[in-house]
Amino acid sequence: MLSASLLFLGLLQLAVSKPLLSKRWEEFDVKHSWVEVPRGWELHGPAPEDYKFNMRIALKQDRFDDLVTSLYEVSDPSHHKYGQHLSKEEVEALVAPHPETVDLVDSWLTAHDIDLSSAQRENGGSWLTVVVSVDQASRMLNTTYNVYRHAQSDDYVVRAMSYSLPAVLHGHIGTVAPTTYFGTMRSMKATSRLQPQIKPIDSDVEVAHKLVGPGSLATVPSSCATTITPACLRALYNTSTYVPQATTKNSIGVAGYLDEFANRADLQTFFSRFRTDAVGGTFTTVRVQNGGDDQTDPGVEANLDIQYTEGITFPTPNIYYSTGGSPPFNPDSNTPTNTNEPYLDWLNFVLAQSSIPQTFTTSYGDDEQTVPFDYATQVCNLFAQLGARGASIMFSSGDDGVGAGNCQNNDGTRTVRFQPNFPASCPFVTTVGGTIRVAPEVAVSFSGGGFSNYFARPSYQSTAVSTFLTRLGSTNAGKFNTTGRAYPDVAAQGQGFQVVIGGRVSSVGGTSASSPTFAGVIALLNDFRISQGKSSLGFLNPVIYSTGVNGFNDITSGSNPGCGTNGFTASAGWDPVTGLGTPDFGKLQALIG
Ligand SMILES: *[C@@H]1O[C@H](CO)[C@@H](O)[C@H](O)[C@H]1NC(C)=O
Ligand SMILES: *[C@@H]1O[C@H](CO)[C@@H](O)[C@H](O)[C@H]1NC(C)=O
Ligand SMILES: *[C@@H]1O[C@H](CO)[C@@H](O)[C@H](O)[C@H]1NC(C)=O
């Protein structure tokens, strides 16, 4: 009797503590899990159950394969649809989720008492944002949320070591954030650094005077071997006599993140020293997700980017995107915080505009293995959408050669392997490595390069990369994935850039300098095409590996050591240090302009 009533009480408790959920929401399969806390992070404590945050859910994009097919058609110079880029509406129609997916996910959310009326649906409905409490999210994903601290940056985030989805939802949901992706812009690597060992110069009047016009490569002054100014780059990459003509239609965007502000006064000082004809030129700041614009706090990365995109493309309109994140985790806050995942914020913001710049550059990245595969795939897919819209997307390749530190895998095995960078490894972006010196340029030793473990080698680079691999033979065998997407695609100077920061000139280096430089040249090519009544270049890789391949200065010496090895060596043709080489604007104009 006693035991029966205890049993009854027990059942009653079970019924009270668990909401009535249909069985299909309780049969979980793991979506992603880590075997160890991501490097650099430490467990701080449990996340408060009533802490609320924005949960982002990527729904399966019903016709994503068609989007990729379209992307390659409009980006392939031999296809009759070349240059016929898609509109925002056309892209959204292709990435929209199937109605069944929407219904199923909505009923799952409703079963967990989520208020759908306040849900935000972006990107053709394929990204859904809802407000959830830690308690709700833990039950939805059969996980435990904790607060983790990034020791170096003192950043706090609410994340999980693993998460699951009901088995029935696995085919309908690409990723859920925030869950297991720990990266924040504060913790990530901006790929630039000050180079105090390179003595800055105050002006380059002499260099500028030596610009004698097209074909002036041989006369690039020897000072450009140590200190880089716009005049050096315009001579080296053969843009110095080009005058932009499509400035009412063509523009270039710089994606900037948390706490990095491009300074207007510094740009004027920069122009007065290094590009006097551009004095008075300016840029537009677009603020995304409460991004700031503190003109008393110039950022090294932001100033480098905008001074060099503008130094090469003036008078082309330049747009600086200042993307905020949430303030750091605050357990006492009652306002739901953003997920603090700026790529998603920036991408969804830009994709929601009906008119976008034709060229973009971004100088951030992280080890690919620290970005969960499901998350990386969804972010990479968003870059494909930008390409289909007709934008060329440049990313720096990273500043650690084939890998930083001990290069151990984080899968529990601690195997030493080359560590590729993401988003550099995404096949839908154009990745830019670094060079130094002039006549000839050589690879800079930190130039990030390698092979993705997530993304297979796209066909546009299969010939170039297999030629390289055949020549490489067994060097570095077992250290990298021979079937992965290989990068960088191209290169540009990456050291000794003269940048004005807080009124003073400093030397700055990194593939962060290479990416805006290359992007600047592409923006001029886009200007040329648009002024001829043609489309923008859009997603570059299919065209640069084919008809554009002879428009590059092939870099054939230097290497990118790392992981206790000599890394790869630059050689004739494509290589994973400098890609196809550095741009020659005049030749590219003739080939793909
Ligand atoms: C939920 O996760 C726990 C471990 O945290 C596990 O023991 C349990 O089996 C999972 N539930 C289901 C239904 O998979
Ligand atoms: C530079 O561009 C011109 C055309 O504007 C071209 O003739 C020349 O070959 C290009 N390259 C060099 C290295 O001069
Ligand atoms: C190598 O890359 C492929 C994609 O091309 C991927 O499917 C595979 O898992 C990778 N292998 C390793 C060991 O990471």
XYZ file of C-alpha atoms and ligand atoms in Angstrom:
635
model
C 0.000 0.000 0.000
C 2.665 2.389 1.086
C 4.890 1.511 -1.820
C 1.995 1.829 -4.287
C 1.210 5.364 -3.153
C 4.886 6.287 -3.320
C 4.962 4.989 -6.834
C 1.849 7.023 -7.595
C 3.442 10.140 -6.131
C 6.513 9.489 -8.189
C 4.479 9.296 -11.386
C 2.672 12.478 -10.452
C 5.979 14.286 -10.011
C 7.177 13.066 -13.347
C 4.020 14.389 -14.964
C 4.388 17.777 -13.291
C 8.084 18.303 -14.027
C 7.859 17.390 -17.684
C 5.593 19.336 -20.015
C 3.443 17.199 -22.262
C 5.597 16.865 -25.294
C 4.802 14.595 -28.141
C 7.247 11.744 -28.383
C 8.772 12.904 -31.660
C 10.252 15.963 -29.933
C 11.904 13.741 -27.301
C 13.827 11.404 -29.570
C 17.125 13.191 -29.905
C 20.137 12.714 -32.146
C 23.316 14.673 -31.494
C 23.861 17.519 -33.971
C 27.322 18.643 -32.860
C 29.554 18.049 -29.870
C 33.073 18.895 -28.720
C 35.321 16.453 -26.895
C 37.055 19.273 -25.050
C 36.309 22.899 -24.221
C 37.550 24.947 -27.203
C 41.111 26.173 -26.672
C 41.375 29.548 -25.000
C 38.011 29.165 -23.232
C 37.273 28.009 -19.698
C 34.115 27.015 -17.881
C 32.961 29.874 -15.683
C 29.730 28.487 -14.234
C 26.180 27.458 -15.044
C 24.045 29.810 -17.155
C 21.071 31.217 -15.180
C 17.934 29.303 -16.232
C 15.893 32.428 -16.819
C 18.580 34.188 -18.864
C 17.029 35.008 -22.233
C 18.772 35.161 -25.593
C 18.022 35.249 -29.296
C 18.199 31.764 -30.763
C 18.904 31.576 -34.479
C 17.754 28.553 -36.410
C 18.896 27.894 -39.983
C 16.135 26.053 -41.840
C 17.040 23.768 -44.703
C 17.075 25.837 -47.881
C 14.815 23.875 -50.155
C 16.481 24.662 -53.481
C 20.002 25.451 -52.318
C 21.471 23.116 -54.966
C 19.749 25.225 -57.617
C 21.248 28.341 -56.063
C 24.740 26.836 -56.374
C 24.021 25.806 -59.978
C 22.902 29.363 -60.758
C 25.931 30.786 -58.958
C 28.287 28.772 -61.156
C 26.363 29.590 -64.352
C 26.416 33.344 -63.790
C 30.086 33.213 -62.693
C 31.398 31.054 -65.561
C 32.662 33.208 -68.454
C 31.920 30.426 -70.970
C 28.264 30.093 -69.908
C 25.565 32.037 -71.766
C 24.227 33.272 -68.424
C 27.586 34.797 -67.417
C 27.029 38.052 -65.556
C 23.251 37.606 -65.270
C 23.297 37.926 -61.506
C 20.253 37.203 -59.385
C 18.132 39.782 -57.608
C 17.460 39.677 -53.886
C 14.015 38.203 -54.606
C 15.397 35.524 -56.931
C 17.951 34.443 -54.337
C 15.354 34.419 -51.589
C 13.040 32.248 -53.668
C 15.842 29.680 -54.039
C 16.867 29.631 -50.393
C 13.360 29.677 -48.910
C 12.592 26.606 -46.800
C 9.968 24.094 -47.947
C 6.549 24.790 -46.332
C 6.730 21.378 -44.652
C 9.994 22.405 -42.993
C 8.429 25.631 -41.757
C 5.372 23.802 -40.380
C 7.406 21.149 -38.636
C 9.819 23.600 -37.008
C 6.951 25.888 -35.996
C 5.144 23.053 -34.266
C 8.333 22.074 -32.426
C 8.749 25.662 -31.208
C 5.085 25.871 -30.227
C 5.414 22.634 -28.265
C 8.118 24.414 -26.259
C 5.888 27.452 -25.595
C 7.804 29.720 -27.929
C 5.839 32.749 -29.049
C 5.949 32.571 -32.844
C 4.297 35.946 -33.349
C 7.559 37.640 -32.350
C 9.764 35.361 -34.439
C 11.936 37.140 -37.017
C 12.255 35.465 -40.391
C 15.154 36.567 -42.568
C 16.852 35.451 -45.779
C 13.733 34.194 -47.533
C 12.544 32.696 -44.261
C 15.552 30.394 -44.016
C 16.873 32.067 -40.851
C 14.483 32.162 -37.931
C 15.227 34.095 -34.736
C 13.193 33.490 -31.555
C 13.649 34.600 -27.956
C 14.247 31.688 -25.587
C 15.328 31.228 -21.986
C 18.289 29.036 -21.098
C 15.809 26.624 -19.538
C 13.726 26.377 -22.742
C 16.762 26.084 -24.986
C 18.260 23.332 -22.821
C 15.111 21.258 -23.147
C 14.697 21.913 -26.868
C 18.252 20.820 -27.604
C 18.739 18.303 -24.775
C 21.781 20.191 -23.628
C 23.268 22.179 -20.774
C 24.193 25.827 -21.290
C 27.070 27.234 -19.283
C 28.916 30.519 -19.115
C 32.418 30.272 -20.593
C 35.178 32.823 -20.377
C 37.813 33.593 -22.984
C 40.882 34.121 -20.819
C 42.838 36.336 -23.184
C 40.045 38.737 -24.144
C 38.008 38.374 -20.921
C 34.930 37.757 -23.065
C 32.021 35.799 -21.537
C 29.569 33.759 -23.612
C 26.676 31.371 -22.979
C 27.409 28.196 -24.916
C 27.064 24.400 -24.805
C 29.546 21.565 -25.250
C 27.100 19.687 -27.452
C 23.565 19.935 -28.701
C 20.954 17.611 -30.124
C 17.860 17.969 -32.236
C 14.804 15.754 -32.377
C 15.623 13.100 -34.990
C 12.699 14.251 -37.165
C 14.239 17.712 -37.442
C 17.724 16.728 -38.581
C 16.797 16.917 -42.251
C 15.120 20.293 -41.740
C 17.544 22.321 -39.623
C 21.068 23.237 -40.723
C 22.321 24.709 -37.468
C 21.167 26.345 -34.237
C 23.083 29.248 -32.681
C 24.300 29.964 -30.107
C 25.237 26.421 -29.210
C 28.725 25.050 -29.787
C 30.400 27.808 -31.824
C 32.458 29.736 -29.263
C 34.156 32.247 -31.558
C 33.394 35.899 -31.001
C 35.054 38.766 -32.775
C 36.836 39.741 -29.558
C 38.338 36.283 -29.277
C 39.093 35.884 -32.972
C 42.101 36.935 -34.898
C 41.977 40.114 -36.882
C 44.734 39.353 -39.342
C 46.739 42.536 -38.864
C 49.471 43.632 -36.530
C 51.629 46.656 -35.926
C 55.176 46.238 -37.165
C 57.262 48.612 -35.027
C 60.450 47.090 -36.454
C 59.648 48.666 -39.838
C 60.447 52.372 -39.576
C 57.468 54.361 -40.871
C 57.869 57.095 -43.499
C 56.076 60.435 -43.417
C 55.208 60.851 -47.060
C 55.935 59.260 -50.364
C 56.143 62.225 -52.711
C 59.206 60.685 -54.325
C 57.494 57.362 -54.886
C 54.428 59.050 -56.324
C 56.606 61.084 -58.719
C 58.096 57.934 -60.128
C 54.735 56.649 -61.281
C 55.141 57.015 -64.996
C 52.134 55.149 -66.262
C 51.173 51.724 -67.479
C 53.890 49.175 -67.826
C 55.854 50.865 -65.065
C 56.458 47.748 -63.023
C 60.211 47.914 -63.464
C 60.313 51.416 -62.008
C 58.610 50.578 -58.736
C 60.962 52.359 -56.333
C 63.130 50.239 -54.078
C 61.562 51.817 -50.963
C 58.461 49.712 -51.735
C 60.501 46.677 -50.723
C 60.187 47.798 -47.088
C 57.404 50.365 -46.797
C 54.181 50.129 -48.753
C 52.038 53.114 -49.733
C 49.184 53.421 -52.242
C 51.700 54.632 -54.834
C 53.676 51.383 -54.472
C 50.565 49.245 -54.892
C 49.246 51.273 -57.809
C 52.582 50.858 -59.571
C 53.024 47.200 -58.666
C 49.515 46.180 -59.659
C 49.394 48.420 -62.697
C 46.413 50.613 -61.738
C 48.176 53.972 -61.549
C 46.804 55.479 -64.746
C 43.269 54.149 -64.443
C 40.605 56.737 -63.661
C 37.357 55.288 -62.236
C 34.342 56.167 -64.339
C 31.369 54.317 -62.900
C 31.425 55.994 -59.486
C 27.675 56.537 -59.391
C 27.055 52.788 -59.695
C 30.125 50.999 -58.420
C 31.176 50.801 -54.754
C 33.329 48.740 -52.397
C 32.408 47.545 -48.896
C 34.692 46.827 -45.944
C 33.197 44.491 -43.346
C 34.321 45.710 -39.921
C 33.460 44.199 -36.595
C 33.190 44.862 -32.902
C 35.162 47.771 -31.492
C 36.875 48.635 -34.776
C 36.140 52.110 -36.049
C 37.451 53.697 -39.224
C 38.602 57.228 -38.518
C 37.803 60.143 -40.829
C 40.495 62.546 -39.648
C 43.121 59.808 -40.027
C 41.958 59.181 -43.594
C 42.518 62.876 -44.428
C 45.982 62.788 -42.874
C 46.702 59.617 -44.835
C 45.600 61.252 -48.086
C 47.649 64.383 -47.410
C 50.745 62.228 -46.944
C 50.213 59.416 -49.413
C 47.562 60.288 -51.970
C 47.288 64.037 -52.263
C 44.823 63.995 -55.166
C 42.304 62.270 -52.873
C 42.302 64.863 -50.066
C 38.646 65.560 -49.224
C 37.623 62.029 -50.234
C 35.529 60.227 -47.676
C 33.607 57.040 -46.899
C 30.172 56.107 -45.599
C 29.769 54.226 -42.337
C 26.854 51.793 -42.190
C 26.050 50.630 -38.670
C 24.847 47.029 -38.362
C 23.329 45.655 -35.135
C 24.157 48.734 -33.084
C 27.685 48.861 -34.427
C 29.477 51.945 -33.159
C 31.336 54.796 -34.843
C 33.528 56.237 -32.100
C 35.743 58.768 -33.854
C 37.987 59.072 -30.777
C 38.985 55.409 -30.977
C 40.590 54.582 -34.343
C 41.058 50.861 -35.042
C 44.257 49.541 -36.615
C 42.381 47.030 -38.760
C 39.615 49.482 -39.703
C 42.036 52.270 -40.639
C 44.266 49.890 -42.592
C 41.290 48.568 -44.555
C 39.650 51.857 -45.413
C 42.908 53.768 -46.098
C 43.989 51.135 -48.611
C 40.669 50.367 -50.312
C 40.228 54.103 -50.706
C 43.900 54.720 -51.544
C 43.542 52.358 -54.513
C 39.964 53.013 -55.626
C 39.517 56.782 -55.089
C 37.045 58.322 -56.075
C 34.984 55.097 -55.949
C 32.465 55.202 -53.046
C 33.734 53.209 -50.050
C 31.394 51.827 -47.381
C 32.599 50.802 -43.930
C 30.244 48.380 -42.159
C 30.555 48.694 -38.403
C 28.949 45.543 -37.057
C 28.195 45.439 -33.350
C 27.718 42.379 -31.287
C 25.905 42.101 -28.041
C 27.499 43.632 -25.022
C 29.394 40.919 -23.151
C 27.256 38.443 -21.232
C 25.595 40.074 -18.255
C 23.742 37.661 -15.957
C 21.645 40.496 -14.490
C 20.310 41.753 -17.762
C 16.629 41.204 -18.483
C 16.864 42.095 -22.136
C 17.464 39.168 -24.444
C 20.947 39.509 -25.827
C 22.042 38.952 -29.329
C 23.882 35.736 -30.087
C 27.095 37.684 -30.646
C 27.806 36.047 -33.962
C 28.762 38.942 -36.181
C 29.216 37.051 -39.483
C 25.565 36.066 -39.314
C 24.502 39.576 -38.321
C 26.489 41.149 -41.115
C 25.538 38.605 -43.798
C 21.835 38.694 -43.014
C 21.940 42.502 -42.949
C 23.702 42.834 -46.301
C 21.569 40.154 -47.981
C 18.447 42.054 -46.916
C 19.499 45.111 -48.989
C 18.223 45.212 -52.542
C 21.348 46.987 -53.763
C 24.792 45.987 -52.500
C 28.411 46.922 -53.248
C 30.021 44.894 -56.053
C 33.190 44.207 -54.023
C 33.726 43.329 -50.349
C 36.754 42.701 -48.176
C 36.970 41.108 -44.721
C 40.061 40.532 -42.623
C 38.982 38.143 -39.897
C 39.287 34.395 -39.555
C 39.755 31.505 -37.192
C 41.000 27.945 -37.257
C 38.490 25.935 -39.250
C 38.380 23.203 -36.609
C 37.112 25.716 -34.008
C 34.043 26.436 -36.141
C 31.531 23.565 -35.978
C 30.936 22.009 -39.388
C 27.177 22.693 -39.345
C 27.766 26.349 -38.518
C 30.581 26.820 -41.053
C 28.414 25.298 -43.785
C 25.559 27.721 -43.166
C 27.867 30.763 -43.082
C 29.619 29.622 -46.255
C 26.227 29.204 -47.957
C 25.426 32.826 -47.180
C 28.590 33.878 -49.036
C 27.338 31.880 -52.033
C 24.201 34.032 -51.968
C 26.258 37.232 -52.050
C 28.170 35.850 -55.039
C 24.949 35.010 -56.869
C 23.866 38.607 -56.281
C 26.957 39.745 -58.220
C 29.393 40.580 -55.413
C 33.077 39.598 -55.256
C 34.002 38.595 -51.683
C 37.629 38.795 -50.542
C 38.946 37.259 -47.309
C 42.455 37.343 -45.850
C 44.036 33.878 -45.778
C 45.378 34.153 -42.201
C 48.759 34.995 -40.725
C 50.004 31.642 -39.480
C 51.300 29.932 -42.601
C 50.046 26.335 -42.593
C 49.081 26.590 -38.924
C 49.815 28.271 -35.590
C 51.206 26.768 -32.414
C 51.250 23.016 -31.947
C 48.624 22.380 -34.670
C 46.943 19.615 -32.714
C 43.536 18.404 -33.814
C 40.790 19.107 -31.262
C 38.985 15.802 -31.832
C 40.610 14.162 -28.827
C 43.404 12.534 -30.833
C 45.783 15.536 -30.682
C 47.090 14.498 -34.081
C 49.369 17.167 -35.521
C 47.967 18.424 -38.831
C 48.082 21.660 -40.792
C 45.224 23.846 -39.558
C 43.195 25.571 -42.285
C 41.398 28.863 -41.655
C 37.697 29.658 -41.996
C 36.091 31.526 -43.846
C 39.254 31.397 -45.997
C 38.421 27.721 -46.665
C 34.877 28.432 -47.896
C 34.772 27.679 -51.644
C 32.493 30.678 -52.305
C 34.960 33.395 -51.272
C 38.206 34.588 -52.862
C 41.032 34.123 -50.390
C 44.037 36.435 -50.458
C 47.537 35.465 -49.277
C 50.514 37.768 -48.725
C 53.752 38.801 -50.468
C 56.729 41.048 -49.742
C 59.444 42.817 -51.770
C 59.359 43.984 -55.371
C 60.985 42.858 -58.604
C 60.342 40.103 -57.867
C 57.640 39.832 -55.237
C 58.045 36.761 -53.040
C 55.691 34.993 -50.635
C 55.661 36.390 -47.090
C 56.367 33.614 -44.584
C 53.163 34.123 -42.586
C 50.885 33.797 -45.640
C 48.044 31.472 -44.629
C 47.511 28.585 -47.011
C 46.274 25.048 -47.116
C 43.415 22.650 -47.650
C 39.979 22.536 -46.036
C 38.837 19.547 -44.013
C 35.197 20.652 -44.380
C 34.735 21.681 -47.998
C 35.620 19.511 -50.966
C 37.729 20.916 -53.783
C 35.491 22.876 -56.173
C 35.851 22.122 -59.868
C 37.060 25.638 -60.748
C 40.422 24.855 -59.109
C 40.750 21.143 -59.791
C 43.306 21.445 -62.624
C 45.403 24.091 -60.886
C 45.506 22.186 -57.610
C 46.131 18.728 -59.048
C 49.054 20.118 -61.043
C 50.479 21.453 -57.801
C 49.873 18.202 -55.897
C 51.564 16.130 -58.579
C 54.636 18.322 -58.390
C 54.552 18.282 -54.575
C 54.813 14.488 -54.454
C 54.999 13.114 -50.910
C 56.120 16.332 -49.168
C 53.884 17.002 -46.138
C 51.929 13.812 -46.904
C 49.396 13.034 -44.175
C 49.535 16.589 -42.832
C 46.764 17.990 -45.007
C 43.607 16.932 -46.807
C 44.410 16.422 -50.501
C 40.715 16.496 -51.499
C 39.809 19.737 -49.708
C 39.157 23.221 -51.084
C 42.629 24.708 -51.427
C 43.577 28.329 -50.728
C 44.656 31.092 -51.093
C 43.296 31.865 -54.553
C 45.444 34.976 -55.070
C 47.885 37.226 -53.208
C 48.962 40.828 -52.668
C 51.526 42.696 -50.568
C 51.207 42.029 -46.823
C 53.883 43.887 -44.885
C 55.086 47.386 -44.034
C 51.828 49.175 -44.952
C 52.004 52.824 -43.904
C 48.792 53.500 -41.959
C 47.766 56.661 -40.091
C 46.416 55.794 -36.643
C 45.558 58.591 -34.236
C 47.370 61.094 -36.442
C 50.642 59.152 -36.592
C 52.032 56.891 -39.282
C 52.685 53.268 -38.260
C 53.780 50.209 -40.212
C 51.144 47.478 -40.296
C 51.315 43.991 -41.770
C 49.270 40.851 -42.222
C 47.099 39.287 -44.899
C 44.656 41.886 -43.539
C 46.567 44.293 -45.707
C 46.555 41.931 -48.694
C 42.777 41.479 -48.784
C 41.758 45.171 -49.078
C 44.579 45.676 -51.595
C 43.362 42.893 -53.843
C 39.759 44.001 -53.330
C 40.737 47.526 -54.401
C 42.068 46.205 -57.720
C 38.893 44.166 -58.236
C 36.754 47.225 -57.480
C 38.583 49.049 -60.302
C 37.945 46.122 -62.650
C 34.280 46.246 -61.681
C 34.337 49.974 -62.383
C 35.797 49.313 -65.826
C 33.240 46.608 -66.659
C 30.308 48.690 -65.452
C 31.538 51.720 -67.409
C 31.498 49.483 -70.524
C 27.854 48.587 -69.838
C 28.785 45.121 -68.562
C 27.843 43.363 -65.329
C 30.069 43.310 -62.264
C 32.470 40.343 -62.002
C 30.562 38.709 -59.144
C 31.989 35.492 -57.701
C 35.549 35.660 -58.993
C 37.005 32.179 -58.659
C 35.569 30.520 -61.780
C 36.855 33.380 -63.960
C 40.273 33.891 -62.369
C 41.174 30.202 -62.594
C 40.160 30.135 -66.295
C 40.168 33.130 -68.659
C 41.803 35.415 -66.100
C 44.666 33.145 -65.156
C 47.306 35.028 -67.173
C 46.351 38.312 -65.539
C 48.454 37.529 -62.479
C 52.131 37.930 -61.613
C 53.062 34.377 -60.679
C 54.983 34.273 -57.374
C 57.576 31.525 -57.485
C 59.611 31.793 -54.306
C 59.056 31.901 -50.573
C 57.175 29.511 -48.310
C 54.716 29.477 -45.400
C 56.211 27.431 -42.546
C 54.186 26.298 -39.546
C 53.310 23.265 -37.414
C 57.024 22.429 -37.110
C 57.418 22.093 -40.895
C 58.597 24.256 -43.765
C 54.996 24.463 -44.951
C 54.434 24.788 -48.676
C 56.687 26.489 -51.216
C 55.551 29.018 -53.784
C 56.196 27.713 -57.289
C 55.209 28.239 -60.918
C 51.432 28.158 -61.317
C 48.984 27.931 -58.420
C 50.401 27.137 -54.967
C 48.975 27.138 -51.408
C 51.130 30.140 -50.382
C 50.286 32.809 -52.972
C 47.554 31.155 -55.080
C 47.610 32.292 -58.715
C 49.760 35.304 -57.781
C 49.314 39.066 -57.507
C 47.033 41.043 -59.849
C 48.121 42.910 -62.966
C 45.241 45.296 -63.558
C 46.175 46.084 -67.140
C 46.289 42.418 -68.096
C 43.134 41.552 -66.151
C 41.353 44.436 -67.890
C 42.244 42.904 -71.251
C 41.314 39.358 -70.206
C 38.196 39.711 -68.064
C 37.385 43.444 -68.066
C 19.828 13.813 -23.375
O 21.160 13.990 -22.937
C 21.546 13.170 -21.862
C 22.976 13.501 -21.523
O 23.110 14.859 -21.286
C 21.414 11.728 -22.227
O 21.753 10.924 -21.130
C 20.027 11.447 -22.698
O 19.952 10.137 -23.167
C 19.606 12.381 -23.799
N 18.209 12.169 -24.107
C 17.817 11.629 -25.230
C 16.363 11.444 -25.347
O 18.582 11.342 -26.134
C 50.167 46.904 -67.365
O 49.034 47.306 -68.115
C 49.304 47.592 -69.482
C 48.008 48.012 -70.130
O 47.403 49.044 -69.420
C 49.895 46.380 -70.170
O 50.265 46.730 -71.480
C 51.097 45.855 -69.409
O 51.527 44.641 -69.970
C 50.706 45.622 -67.965
N 51.736 45.003 -67.203
C 52.974 45.471 -67.016
C 53.861 44.652 -66.218
O 53.332 46.522 -67.443
C 38.945 15.749 -46.134
O 38.089 16.588 -46.873
C 36.854 16.006 -47.205
C 36.163 17.016 -48.086
O 36.855 17.117 -49.285
C 36.086 15.651 -45.972
O 34.873 15.033 -46.326
C 36.923 14.719 -45.104
O 36.245 14.476 -43.890
C 38.249 15.368 -44.811
N 39.096 14.454 -44.052
C 39.578 14.751 -42.860
C 40.478 13.719 -42.241
O 39.333 15.778 -42.263
